[in-house]
Short mmCIF file of C-alpha atoms in Angstrom, two decimals:
data_model
loop_
_atom_site.label_atom_id
_atom_site.label_comp_id
_atom_site.label_asym_id
_atom_site.label_seq_id
_atom_site.Cartn_x
_atom_site.Cartn_y
_atom_site.Cartn_z
CA MET R 1 102.58 18.35 1.10
CA LYS R 2 101.84 15.44 1.52
CA ASN R 3 97.73 15.63 3.65
CA MET R 4 97.36 18.10 -0.67
CA PRO R 5 95.22 16.43 -2.32
CA ALA R 6 96.74 16.00 -6.46
CA VAL R 7 94.14 17.08 -8.97
CA LEU R 8 95.92 16.37 -12.36
CA VAL R 9 94.40 19.05 -14.90
CA VAL R 10 94.41 18.26 -18.57
CA GLU R 11 94.31 21.58 -20.17
CA ASP R 12 95.98 22.31 -23.71
CA GLU R 13 95.53 25.96 -22.67
CA SER R 14 98.35 27.45 -20.74
CA ALA R 15 96.52 31.00 -19.59
CA ILE R 16 93.36 28.48 -18.98
CA ALA R 17 95.23 26.29 -17.53
CA GLU R 18 97.77 28.12 -14.93
CA LEU R 19 94.70 29.94 -13.49
CA ILE R 20 92.95 26.98 -12.34
CA ALA R 21 96.36 25.46 -10.48
CA VAL R 22 96.95 28.63 -9.12
CA ASN R 23 93.55 28.60 -7.01
CA LEU R 24 93.50 25.36 -6.60
CA ARG R 25 96.88 25.45 -5.15
CA HIS R 26 95.95 28.67 -2.78
CA ASN R 27 93.18 26.36 -1.58
CA GLY R 28 94.45 23.59 -0.63
CA PHE R 29 95.37 21.26 -3.78
CA ARG R 30 98.71 20.12 -5.11
CA PRO R 31 98.07 20.78 -9.04
CA ARG R 32 100.10 19.13 -11.58
CA TRP R 33 99.23 19.98 -15.39
CA ALA R 34 98.72 17.77 -18.40
CA MET R 35 99.08 19.18 -21.46
CA ASP R 36 97.74 16.57 -24.08
CA SER R 37 96.38 13.48 -23.96
CA ASP R 38 100.85 11.77 -24.09
CA SER R 39 101.71 14.19 -20.80
CA ALA R 40 98.28 12.95 -18.86
CA GLN R 41 98.97 9.23 -19.20
CA ARG R 42 102.73 9.77 -18.43
CA GLU R 43 101.14 11.88 -14.90
CA ILE R 44 98.54 9.66 -14.72
CA ASP R 45 102.24 6.78 -14.94
CA ASP R 46 104.19 8.34 -12.38
CA GLY R 47 101.55 9.04 -10.35
CA VAL R 48 97.27 8.56 -9.30
CA PRO R 49 96.03 11.68 -8.35
CA ASP R 50 93.12 12.10 -6.12
CA LEU R 51 90.77 14.39 -9.22
CA ILE R 52 91.15 14.83 -12.70
CA LEU R 53 90.27 18.28 -13.81
CA LEU R 54 89.94 16.63 -18.37
CA ASP R 55 89.55 19.46 -20.92
CA TRP R 56 87.58 17.48 -24.20
CA MET R 57 89.25 18.67 -26.99
CA LEU R 58 93.23 17.87 -26.55
CA PRO R 59 96.02 17.64 -28.72
CA GLY R 60 96.14 13.58 -29.68
CA GLU R 61 93.05 11.72 -27.83
CA SER R 62 89.78 13.72 -26.65
CA GLY R 63 89.63 13.99 -23.45
CA LEU R 64 86.56 11.61 -23.28
CA THR R 65 88.54 8.81 -25.10
CA LEU R 66 90.51 9.15 -21.73
CA ALA R 67 87.96 9.11 -19.12
CA LYS R 68 86.37 5.59 -20.66
CA ARG R 69 89.42 4.29 -20.29
CA TRP R 70 90.36 5.74 -17.30
CA ARG R 71 87.51 4.11 -15.78
CA ALA R 72 88.62 1.07 -17.40
CA ASP R 73 91.91 0.67 -15.93
CA PRO R 74 92.07 -1.26 -12.29
CA ARG R 75 94.15 1.69 -11.00
CA THR R 76 92.41 4.51 -11.89
CA LYS R 77 89.25 3.92 -11.63
CA GLU R 78 87.74 5.08 -8.31
CA VAL R 79 89.76 8.78 -9.45
CA PRO R 80 86.86 11.14 -10.07
CA ILE R 81 87.05 12.69 -13.26
CA ILE R 82 85.71 16.39 -13.54
CA MET R 83 85.14 17.35 -17.44
CA LEU R 84 85.57 20.83 -18.05
CA THR R 85 84.65 22.51 -21.90
CA ALA R 86 83.29 24.96 -23.56
CA ARG R 87 81.29 22.26 -25.64
CA GLY R 88 77.80 22.63 -23.38
CA ASP R 89 74.94 20.90 -24.43
CA GLU R 90 73.31 18.61 -23.08
CA ALA R 91 74.12 15.49 -25.98
CA ASP R 92 77.62 16.79 -24.49
CA ARG R 93 76.92 16.39 -20.99
CA VAL R 94 75.37 12.88 -21.34
CA ALA R 95 78.03 11.39 -22.96
CA GLY R 96 80.69 13.56 -20.52
CA LEU R 97 79.11 12.01 -17.92
CA ASP R 98 78.44 8.58 -19.51
CA ALA R 99 81.88 7.68 -20.31
CA GLY R 100 83.04 7.95 -16.38
CA ALA R 101 82.95 11.96 -16.01
CA ASP R 102 81.56 12.02 -11.99
CA ASP R 103 80.76 15.70 -13.37
CA TYR R 104 81.23 17.89 -16.24
CA ILE R 105 82.03 22.08 -16.01
CA ALA R 106 81.17 24.21 -19.02
CA LYS R 107 83.24 26.36 -20.16
CA PRO R 108 83.51 29.13 -19.21
CA PHE R 109 83.38 29.10 -15.63
CA SER R 110 84.15 31.48 -12.44
CA THR R 111 86.90 29.85 -10.11
CA LYS R 112 84.87 29.37 -7.56
CA GLU R 113 82.36 26.91 -9.13
CA LEU R 114 84.93 24.98 -9.90
CA LEU R 115 86.44 24.64 -6.30
CA ALA R 116 83.17 23.53 -4.48
CA ARG R 117 83.01 21.36 -7.48
CA VAL R 118 86.07 19.76 -7.03
CA ARG R 119 85.11 19.62 -3.29
CA ALA R 120 82.48 18.03 -4.01
CA VAL R 121 83.06 15.31 -6.33
CA LEU R 122 86.16 14.42 -2.84
CA ARG R 123 82.95 14.26 -0.62
CA ARG R 124 80.71 11.78 -2.53
CA ARG R 125 84.32 9.08 -3.63
CA ALA R 126 85.42 9.78 0.30
CA PRO R 127 85.68 6.49 1.40
CA GLU R 128 82.21 5.58 3.60
CA SER R 129 84.39 3.92 7.03
CA ALA R 130 85.64 7.08 8.24
CA GLY R 131 84.29 6.89 11.37
CA GLU R 132 83.65 3.19 11.06
CA ALA R 133 84.07 0.70 14.12
CA PHE R 134 85.58 -3.12 14.32
CA THR R 135 85.61 -5.96 16.19
CA ILE R 136 86.53 -9.00 15.97
CA ALA R 137 87.48 -11.72 17.62
CA GLY R 138 87.98 -8.48 20.89
CA LEU R 139 90.08 -7.10 18.71
CA THR R 140 88.51 -3.00 18.18
CA LEU R 141 90.09 -0.51 16.06
CA ASP R 142 87.29 2.64 16.24
CA SER R 143 88.22 4.44 13.03
CA SER R 144 87.46 7.93 14.48
CA THR R 145 89.57 7.99 17.18
CA HIS R 146 92.01 6.69 15.72
CA ARG R 147 92.29 3.29 19.00
CA VAL R 148 92.78 -0.08 18.58
CA SER R 149 92.88 -1.84 21.59
CA PHE R 150 92.63 -6.19 22.04
CA GLU R 151 89.69 -7.56 25.35
CA GLY R 152 89.71 -3.18 26.21
CA ALA R 153 93.22 -3.58 26.64
CA ALA R 154 94.30 -0.08 24.62
CA LEU R 155 97.42 -0.85 21.21
CA LYS R 156 99.43 1.26 20.37
CA LEU R 157 100.17 1.05 15.84
CA GLY R 158 102.34 3.46 13.86
CA PRO R 159 100.04 4.69 11.45
CA THR R 160 100.77 2.58 8.14
CA GLU R 161 100.11 -0.49 9.86
CA PHE R 162 96.96 1.31 11.78
CA LYS R 163 95.40 1.49 8.01
CA LEU R 164 96.47 -1.94 6.95
CA LEU R 165 94.53 -3.52 10.16
CA HIS R 166 92.51 -0.87 9.04
CA TYR R 167 91.56 -2.35 5.80
CA LEU R 168 92.03 -6.12 6.36
CA MET R 169 89.03 -5.82 9.78
CA GLY R 170 86.42 -4.44 6.88
CA HIS R 171 87.63 -6.66 4.68
CA ALA R 172 88.13 -10.23 7.60
CA GLU R 173 87.74 -14.10 5.55
CA ARG R 174 89.23 -12.24 2.59
CA VAL R 175 92.33 -13.68 1.31
CA HIS R 176 94.22 -10.93 -0.27
CA SER R 177 97.78 -10.19 -2.43
CA ARG R 178 100.81 -8.41 -1.78
CA ALA R 179 99.09 -6.28 -4.82
CA GLN R 180 95.93 -5.73 -3.37
CA LEU R 181 97.14 -4.73 -0.47
CA LEU R 182 99.04 -2.19 -1.79
CA ASP R 183 96.93 -0.92 -4.05
CA ASN R 184 94.15 -0.87 -1.81
CA VAL R 185 96.47 1.01 1.64
CA TRP R 186 99.11 2.66 -0.03
CA GLY R 187 96.50 3.79 -2.98
CA ASP R 188 99.42 3.18 -5.50
CA HIS R 189 102.22 1.31 -5.29
CA VAL R 190 104.35 2.91 -8.84
CA TYR R 191 107.78 3.59 -6.92
CA ILE R 192 106.69 0.83 -2.85
CA GLU R 193 107.70 -3.11 -4.07
CA GLU R 194 105.37 -5.31 -3.32
CA ARG R 195 107.42 -6.55 -0.11
CA THR R 196 106.82 -4.24 1.30
CA VAL R 197 103.90 -5.69 2.73
CA ASP R 198 105.48 -8.17 4.66
CA VAL R 199 107.37 -5.34 6.51
CA HIS R 200 103.82 -4.14 7.71
CA VAL R 201 102.35 -7.19 8.74
CA LYS R 202 104.57 -7.68 10.91
CA ARG R 203 104.99 -4.67 11.99
CA LEU R 204 101.63 -5.03 12.85
CA ARG R 205 101.56 -8.40 14.27
CA GLU R 206 104.25 -7.50 16.38
CA ALA R 207 101.77 -3.65 17.42
CA LEU R 208 99.18 -6.63 18.09
CA SER R 209 101.31 -8.49 20.51
CA ASN R 210 98.15 -11.60 21.76
CA ALA R 211 96.06 -10.69 18.95
CA GLY R 212 99.20 -10.75 16.28
CA ALA R 213 97.94 -14.06 15.10
CA MET R 214 94.68 -13.21 14.12
CA VAL R 215 96.59 -11.82 10.59
CA GLU R 216 97.95 -14.90 8.58
CA THR R 217 100.40 -15.80 6.05
CA VAL R 218 98.21 -17.86 2.91
CA ARG R 219 100.79 -19.41 1.02
CA GLY R 220 100.92 -18.95 -2.40
CA ALA R 221 98.06 -16.11 -1.49
CA GLY R 222 98.95 -13.25 0.03
CA TYR R 223 97.13 -12.33 4.40
CA ARG R 224 93.85 -12.57 5.94
CA LEU R 225 92.33 -11.71 9.31
CA THR R 226 90.80 -14.38 10.21
CA ALA R 227 88.67 -14.78 14.01
CA LYS R 228 89.80 -18.13 14.01
CA PRO R 229 93.06 -18.45 13.21
CA ALA R 230 95.34 -22.05 13.04
CA VAL R 231 97.45 -20.74 16.16
CA PRO R 232 95.16 -19.85 19.22
CA ILE R 233 94.90 -16.35 20.62
CA MET R 234 95.93 -16.22 24.20
CA SER R 235 93.56 -13.68 25.58
CA ILE R 236 96.14 -10.71 27.43
CA GLN R 237 93.98 -11.67 31.03
CA ALA R 238 96.05 -15.43 30.52
CA SER R 239 98.92 -14.17 29.27
CA THR R 240 99.06 -12.03 32.62
CA ASP R 241 97.92 -14.39 34.99
CA ARG R 242 100.27 -17.29 34.38
CA ALA R 243 102.80 -14.34 33.51
CA SER R 244 102.41 -14.12 37.43
CA VAL R 245 102.34 -17.63 38.38
#
């Protein structure tokens, strides 16, 4: 269930919403439904979805207004939005795209086309770093093979520590607050305390062993990964030689 992308369907016509939800569920997605602007905002507040299917004409605020608001909100500005509406002329399509929609589907539409558009938008919005590899001061992370090593020696990291290290290495030398790390690593921290970051940073340092000093605490600001930590990095070979003396 955790790997199923969550899709928020904002549609006031229950028959259309149910049809969309059934097709999404049968094709590997986790649909959520909101029938007006107020319930849609509550769903967003409860948890940011992976994609939003947004009807233009809604009770309360219009889909166009919601799209503009969500694009201006740091929590939702990167969430893909597909507009669904009976307003299919060029001016309306342009207005929807200018409001921040990633795609626009005019009613009536086929469910096959809808699913194809959903997959296409998610592919476009997928992180470009999916196959990246980083090497900093002997520490290497390969996201395509999900492997981490220090000076050639393999390290074992849990999934959350791997994601945390991936983000820190991708933004090396920058200081990140706990809130920033929660947003970028966990995705949506509505129910997660900021102190959770401290726990995982501690686990990450332990997993990195001799390279753990590269993850620095910046007092009053947050954390950063640096190639030149205040505490010198001990090479694995030097540590092994010292232990054998």
